[in-house]
mmCIF file of C-alpha atoms in Angstrom:
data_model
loop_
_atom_site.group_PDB
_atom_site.id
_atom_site.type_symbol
_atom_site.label_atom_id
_atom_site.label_comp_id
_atom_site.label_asym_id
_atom_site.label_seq_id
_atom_site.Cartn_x
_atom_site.Cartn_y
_atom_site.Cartn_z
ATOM 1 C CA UNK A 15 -208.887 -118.170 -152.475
ATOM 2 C CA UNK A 16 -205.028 -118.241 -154.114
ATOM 3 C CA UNK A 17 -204.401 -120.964 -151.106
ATOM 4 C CA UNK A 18 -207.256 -122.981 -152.446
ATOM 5 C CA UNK A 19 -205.527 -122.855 -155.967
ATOM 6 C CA UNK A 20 -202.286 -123.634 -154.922
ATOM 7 C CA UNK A 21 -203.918 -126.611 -153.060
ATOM 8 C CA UNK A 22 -205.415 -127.747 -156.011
ATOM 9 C CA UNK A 23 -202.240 -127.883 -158.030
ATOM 10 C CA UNK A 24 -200.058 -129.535 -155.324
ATOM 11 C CA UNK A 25 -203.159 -131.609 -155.297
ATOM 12 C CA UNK A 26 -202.739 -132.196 -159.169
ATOM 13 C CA UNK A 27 -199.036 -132.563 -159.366
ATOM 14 C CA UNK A 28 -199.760 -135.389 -156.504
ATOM 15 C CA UNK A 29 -202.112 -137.141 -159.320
ATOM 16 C CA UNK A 30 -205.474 -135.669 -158.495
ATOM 17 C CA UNK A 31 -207.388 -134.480 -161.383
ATOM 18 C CA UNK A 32 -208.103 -130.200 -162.377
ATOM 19 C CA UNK A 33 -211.357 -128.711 -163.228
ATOM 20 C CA UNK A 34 -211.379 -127.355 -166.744
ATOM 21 C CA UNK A 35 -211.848 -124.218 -164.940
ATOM 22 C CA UNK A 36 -208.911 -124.688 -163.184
ATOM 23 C CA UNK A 37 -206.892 -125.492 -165.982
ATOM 24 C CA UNK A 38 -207.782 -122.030 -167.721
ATOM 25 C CA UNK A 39 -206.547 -120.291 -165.016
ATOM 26 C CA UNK A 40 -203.518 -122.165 -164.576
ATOM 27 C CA UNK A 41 -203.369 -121.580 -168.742
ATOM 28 C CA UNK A 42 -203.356 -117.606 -168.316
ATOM 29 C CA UNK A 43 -202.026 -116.766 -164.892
ATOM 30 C CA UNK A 44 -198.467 -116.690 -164.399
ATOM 31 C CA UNK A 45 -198.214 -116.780 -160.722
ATOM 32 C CA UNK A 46 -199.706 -119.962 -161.123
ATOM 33 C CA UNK A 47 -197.924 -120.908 -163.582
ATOM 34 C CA UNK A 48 -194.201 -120.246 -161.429
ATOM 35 C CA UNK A 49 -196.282 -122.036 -158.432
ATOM 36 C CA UNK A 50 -196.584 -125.024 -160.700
ATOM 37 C CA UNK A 51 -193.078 -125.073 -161.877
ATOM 38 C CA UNK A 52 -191.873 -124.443 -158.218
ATOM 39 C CA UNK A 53 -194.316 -127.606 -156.858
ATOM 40 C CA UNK A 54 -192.870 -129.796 -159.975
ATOM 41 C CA UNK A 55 -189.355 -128.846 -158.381
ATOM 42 C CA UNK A 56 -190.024 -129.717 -154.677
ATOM 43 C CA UNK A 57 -191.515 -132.842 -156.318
ATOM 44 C CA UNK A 58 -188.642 -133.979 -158.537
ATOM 45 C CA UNK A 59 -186.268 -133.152 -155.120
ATOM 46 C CA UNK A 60 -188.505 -134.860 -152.524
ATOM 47 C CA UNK A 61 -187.778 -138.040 -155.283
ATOM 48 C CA UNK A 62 -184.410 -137.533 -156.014
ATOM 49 C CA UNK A 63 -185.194 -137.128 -159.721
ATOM 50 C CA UNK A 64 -183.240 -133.820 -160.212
ATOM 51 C CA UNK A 65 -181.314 -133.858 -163.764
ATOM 52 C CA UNK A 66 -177.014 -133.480 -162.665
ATOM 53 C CA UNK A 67 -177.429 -130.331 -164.180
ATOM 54 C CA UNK A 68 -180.477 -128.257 -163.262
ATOM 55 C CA UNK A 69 -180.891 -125.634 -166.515
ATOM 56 C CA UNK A 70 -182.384 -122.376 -164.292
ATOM 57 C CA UNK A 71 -182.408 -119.146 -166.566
ATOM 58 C CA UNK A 72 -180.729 -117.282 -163.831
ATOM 59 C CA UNK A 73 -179.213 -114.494 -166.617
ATOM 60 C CA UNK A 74 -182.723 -113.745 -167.919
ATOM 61 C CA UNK A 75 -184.147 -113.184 -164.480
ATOM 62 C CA UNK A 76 -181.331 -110.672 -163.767
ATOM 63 C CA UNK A 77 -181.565 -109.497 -166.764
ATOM 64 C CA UNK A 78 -185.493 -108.563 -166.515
ATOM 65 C CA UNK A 79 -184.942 -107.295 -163.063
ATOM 66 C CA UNK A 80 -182.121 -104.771 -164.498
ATOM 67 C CA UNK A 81 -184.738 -103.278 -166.926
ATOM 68 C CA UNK A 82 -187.498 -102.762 -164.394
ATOM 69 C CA UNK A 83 -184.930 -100.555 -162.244
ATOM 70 C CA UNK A 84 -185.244 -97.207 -162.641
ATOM 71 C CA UNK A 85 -182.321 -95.498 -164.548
ATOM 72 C CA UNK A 86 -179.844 -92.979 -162.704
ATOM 73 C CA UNK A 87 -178.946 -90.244 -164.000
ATOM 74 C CA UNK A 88 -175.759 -88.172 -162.585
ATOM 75 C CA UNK A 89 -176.096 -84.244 -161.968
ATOM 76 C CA UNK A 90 -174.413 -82.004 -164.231
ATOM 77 C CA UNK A 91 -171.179 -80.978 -162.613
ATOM 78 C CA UNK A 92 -169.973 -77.542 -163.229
ATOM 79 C CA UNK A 93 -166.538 -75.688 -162.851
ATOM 80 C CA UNK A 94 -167.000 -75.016 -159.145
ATOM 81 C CA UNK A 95 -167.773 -78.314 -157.831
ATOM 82 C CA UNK A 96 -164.939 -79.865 -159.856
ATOM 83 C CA UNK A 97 -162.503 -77.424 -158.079
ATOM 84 C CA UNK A 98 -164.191 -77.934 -154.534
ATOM 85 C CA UNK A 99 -163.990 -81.986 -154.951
ATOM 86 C CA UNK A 100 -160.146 -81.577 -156.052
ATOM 87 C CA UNK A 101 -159.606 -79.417 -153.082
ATOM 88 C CA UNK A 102 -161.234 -81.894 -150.623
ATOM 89 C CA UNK A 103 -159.582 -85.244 -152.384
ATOM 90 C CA UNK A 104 -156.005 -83.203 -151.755
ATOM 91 C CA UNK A 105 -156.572 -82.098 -147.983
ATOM 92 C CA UNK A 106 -157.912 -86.123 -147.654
ATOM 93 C CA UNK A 107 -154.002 -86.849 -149.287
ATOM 94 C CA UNK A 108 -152.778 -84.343 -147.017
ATOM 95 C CA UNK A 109 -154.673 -85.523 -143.942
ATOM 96 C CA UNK A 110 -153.341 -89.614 -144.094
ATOM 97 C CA UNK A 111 -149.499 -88.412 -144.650
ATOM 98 C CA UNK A 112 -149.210 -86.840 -141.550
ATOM 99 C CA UNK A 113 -151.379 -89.392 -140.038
ATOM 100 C CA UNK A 114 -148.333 -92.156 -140.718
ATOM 101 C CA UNK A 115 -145.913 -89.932 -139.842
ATOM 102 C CA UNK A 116 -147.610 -89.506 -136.606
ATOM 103 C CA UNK A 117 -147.503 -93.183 -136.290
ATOM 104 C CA UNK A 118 -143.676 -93.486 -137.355
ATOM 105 C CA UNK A 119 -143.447 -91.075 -134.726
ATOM 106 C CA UNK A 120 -145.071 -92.872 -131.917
ATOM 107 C CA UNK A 121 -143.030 -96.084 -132.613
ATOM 108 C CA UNK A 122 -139.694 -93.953 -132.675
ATOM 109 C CA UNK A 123 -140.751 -92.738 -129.231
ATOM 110 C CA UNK A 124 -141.748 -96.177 -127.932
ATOM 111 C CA UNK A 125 -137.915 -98.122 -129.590
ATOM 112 C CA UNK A 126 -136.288 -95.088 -128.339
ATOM 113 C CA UNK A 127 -137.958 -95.578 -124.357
ATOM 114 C CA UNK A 128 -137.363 -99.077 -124.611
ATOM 115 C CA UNK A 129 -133.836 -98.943 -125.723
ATOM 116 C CA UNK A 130 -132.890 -95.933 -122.759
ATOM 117 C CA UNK A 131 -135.108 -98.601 -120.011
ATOM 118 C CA UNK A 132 -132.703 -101.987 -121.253
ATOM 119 C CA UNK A 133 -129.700 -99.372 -120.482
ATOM 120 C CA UNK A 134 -130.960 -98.609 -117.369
ATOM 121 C CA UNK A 135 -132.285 -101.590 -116.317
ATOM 122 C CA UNK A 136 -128.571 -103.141 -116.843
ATOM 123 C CA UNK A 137 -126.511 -100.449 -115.269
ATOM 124 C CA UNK A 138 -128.531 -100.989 -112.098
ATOM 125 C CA UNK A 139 -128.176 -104.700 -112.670
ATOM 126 C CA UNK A 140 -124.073 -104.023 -112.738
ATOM 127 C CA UNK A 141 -124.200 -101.810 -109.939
ATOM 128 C CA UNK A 142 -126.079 -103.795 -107.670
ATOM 129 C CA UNK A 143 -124.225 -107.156 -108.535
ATOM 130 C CA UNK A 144 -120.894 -105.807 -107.310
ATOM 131 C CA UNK A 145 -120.391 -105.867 -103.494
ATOM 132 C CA UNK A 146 -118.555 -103.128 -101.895
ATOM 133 C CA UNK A 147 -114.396 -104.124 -100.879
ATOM 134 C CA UNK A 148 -114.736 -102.679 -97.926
ATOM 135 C CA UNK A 149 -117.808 -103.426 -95.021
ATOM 136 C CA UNK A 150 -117.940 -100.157 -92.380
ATOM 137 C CA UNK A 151 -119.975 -102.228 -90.337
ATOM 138 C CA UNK A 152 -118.839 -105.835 -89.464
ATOM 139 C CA UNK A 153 -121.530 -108.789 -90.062
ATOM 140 C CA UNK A 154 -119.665 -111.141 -87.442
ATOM 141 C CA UNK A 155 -119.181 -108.591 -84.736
ATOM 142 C CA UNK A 156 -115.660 -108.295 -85.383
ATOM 143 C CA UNK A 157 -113.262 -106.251 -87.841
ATOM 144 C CA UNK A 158 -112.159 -108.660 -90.643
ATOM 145 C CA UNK A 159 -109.045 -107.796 -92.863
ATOM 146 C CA UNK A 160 -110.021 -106.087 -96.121
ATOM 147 C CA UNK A 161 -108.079 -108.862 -98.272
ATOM 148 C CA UNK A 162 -110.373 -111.021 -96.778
ATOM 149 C CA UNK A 163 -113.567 -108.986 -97.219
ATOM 150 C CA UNK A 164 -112.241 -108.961 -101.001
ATOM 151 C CA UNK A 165 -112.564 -112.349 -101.029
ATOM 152 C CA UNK A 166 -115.452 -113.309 -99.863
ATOM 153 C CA UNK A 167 -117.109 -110.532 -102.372
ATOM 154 C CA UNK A 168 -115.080 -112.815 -105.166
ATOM 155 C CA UNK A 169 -116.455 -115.544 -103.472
ATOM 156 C CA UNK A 170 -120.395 -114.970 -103.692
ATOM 157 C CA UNK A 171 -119.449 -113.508 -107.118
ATOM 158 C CA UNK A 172 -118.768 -117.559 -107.940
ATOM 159 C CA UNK A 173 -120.991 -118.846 -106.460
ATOM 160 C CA UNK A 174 -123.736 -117.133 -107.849
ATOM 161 C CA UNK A 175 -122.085 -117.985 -111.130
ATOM 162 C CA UNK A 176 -122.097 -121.271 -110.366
ATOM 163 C CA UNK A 177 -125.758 -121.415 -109.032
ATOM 164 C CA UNK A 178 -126.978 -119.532 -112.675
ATOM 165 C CA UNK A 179 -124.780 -121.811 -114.612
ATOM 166 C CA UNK A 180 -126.197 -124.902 -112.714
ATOM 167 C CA UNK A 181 -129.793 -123.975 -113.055
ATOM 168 C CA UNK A 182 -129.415 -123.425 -116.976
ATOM 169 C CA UNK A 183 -127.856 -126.829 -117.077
ATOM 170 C CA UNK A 184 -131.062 -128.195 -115.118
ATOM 171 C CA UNK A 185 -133.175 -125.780 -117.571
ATOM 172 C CA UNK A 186 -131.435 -127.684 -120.531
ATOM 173 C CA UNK A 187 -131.621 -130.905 -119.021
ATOM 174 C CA UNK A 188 -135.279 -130.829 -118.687
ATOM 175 C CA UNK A 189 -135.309 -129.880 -122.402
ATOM 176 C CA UNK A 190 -133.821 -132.650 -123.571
ATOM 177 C CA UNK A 191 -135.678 -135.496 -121.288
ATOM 178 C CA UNK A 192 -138.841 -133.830 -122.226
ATOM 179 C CA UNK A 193 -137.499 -133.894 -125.975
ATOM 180 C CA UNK A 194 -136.911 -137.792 -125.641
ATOM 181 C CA UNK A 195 -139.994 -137.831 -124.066
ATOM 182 C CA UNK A 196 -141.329 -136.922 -126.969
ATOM 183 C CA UNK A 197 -139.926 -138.635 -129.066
ATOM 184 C CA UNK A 198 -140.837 -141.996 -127.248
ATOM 185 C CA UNK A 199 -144.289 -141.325 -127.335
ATOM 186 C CA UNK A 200 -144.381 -140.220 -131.244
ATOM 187 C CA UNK A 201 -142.237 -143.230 -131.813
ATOM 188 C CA UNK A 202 -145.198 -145.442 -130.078
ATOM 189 C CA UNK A 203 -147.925 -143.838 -131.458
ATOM 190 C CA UNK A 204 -146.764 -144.284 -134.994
ATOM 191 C CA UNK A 205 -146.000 -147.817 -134.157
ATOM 192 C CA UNK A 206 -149.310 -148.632 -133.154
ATOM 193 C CA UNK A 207 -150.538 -146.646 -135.881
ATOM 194 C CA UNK A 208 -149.134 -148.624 -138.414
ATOM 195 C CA UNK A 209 -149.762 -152.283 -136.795
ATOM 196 C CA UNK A 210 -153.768 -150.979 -136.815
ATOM 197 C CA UNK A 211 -153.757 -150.240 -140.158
ATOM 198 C CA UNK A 212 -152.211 -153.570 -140.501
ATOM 199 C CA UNK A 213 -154.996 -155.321 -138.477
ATOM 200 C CA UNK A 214 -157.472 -153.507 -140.806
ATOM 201 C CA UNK A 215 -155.866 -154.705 -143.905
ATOM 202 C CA UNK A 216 -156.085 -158.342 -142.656
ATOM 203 C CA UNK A 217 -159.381 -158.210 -141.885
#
């Protein structure tokens, strides 16, 4: 039955013609009367007739919703529950304090670890790095002199010198050819950037 009635005024606002009875209950019902306002709106959208500024009484909706909720009221609070609520907002104070100082705590622990591993970590470094002067057992099958065993540590201790410093000159290297790289291609893109948006201003 309400479908039939909001058929009839979609069927109206389409240019169809009411009933008289129709129009008297369009007159006094008000869900009718928001279904005709609401069909008058799809209408004016479906058109593109909207006004720039559509006027919609948003505050006095709000506003009538706010008087049809149902007022709260608060409890009576008495000495006691005052005290217990202090009480419990102190031990909540209490309770985050020594929660950050457990966290301070855990990062001190953590810096401290990390900074006693690094130590470590180069000490072994140091003492693996340097070769012993003197070999008990001899790698060619015969006793060598220990000047010369000295010198062949010094030796290995140069060229692995050598081999770091050459592969951080490769490392760099490949920085900067990558870095002109770069550049080359940015340098070509912008060009044909700009002789496109030269082509587009011609045409």
């Amino acid at each position: 039955m309400v479908g039939e009635k909001k058929q009839q005024i979609s069927a109206f606002i389409d240019g169809n013609e009411l009933s008289d009875q129709m129009l008297k209950e369009l007159a006094g019902s008000n869900e009718l009367k928001q279904d005709f306002e609401r069909y008058h709106l799809i209408g004016d959208v479906i058109r593109d007739e909207l006004p720039q500024m559509l006027s919609i009484d948003f505050a006095a909706k709000v506003a009538a919703a706010i008087e049809l909720e149902p007022t709260v009221m608060a409890p009576k609070t008495t000495v006691k529950t005052t005290v217990k609520t202090k009480l419990k907002q102190k031990k909540a104070e209490v309770i985050p304090f020594f929660g950050k100082l457990g966290q301070y705590g855990i990062a001190a622990s953590v810096a401290a670890a990390l900074v006693i591993g690094v130590q470590q970590l180069n000490i072994d470094e140091s003492s693996n790095s340097s070769m012993p002067v003197l070999q008990t057992i001899p790698v060619g099958g015969f006793v060598s002199p220990v000047s010369l065993q000295a010198n062949t540590s010094h030796e290995l201790q140069q060229r692995n010198e050598q081999q770091q410093r050459l592969v951080q000159r490769r490392q760099v290297n490949a920085y900067i050819q990558d870095h002109v790289l770069q550049q080359r291609l940015k340098n070509k893109l912008s060009t044909a950037q700009t002789e496109l948006q030269a082509e587009l201003k011609q045409q």
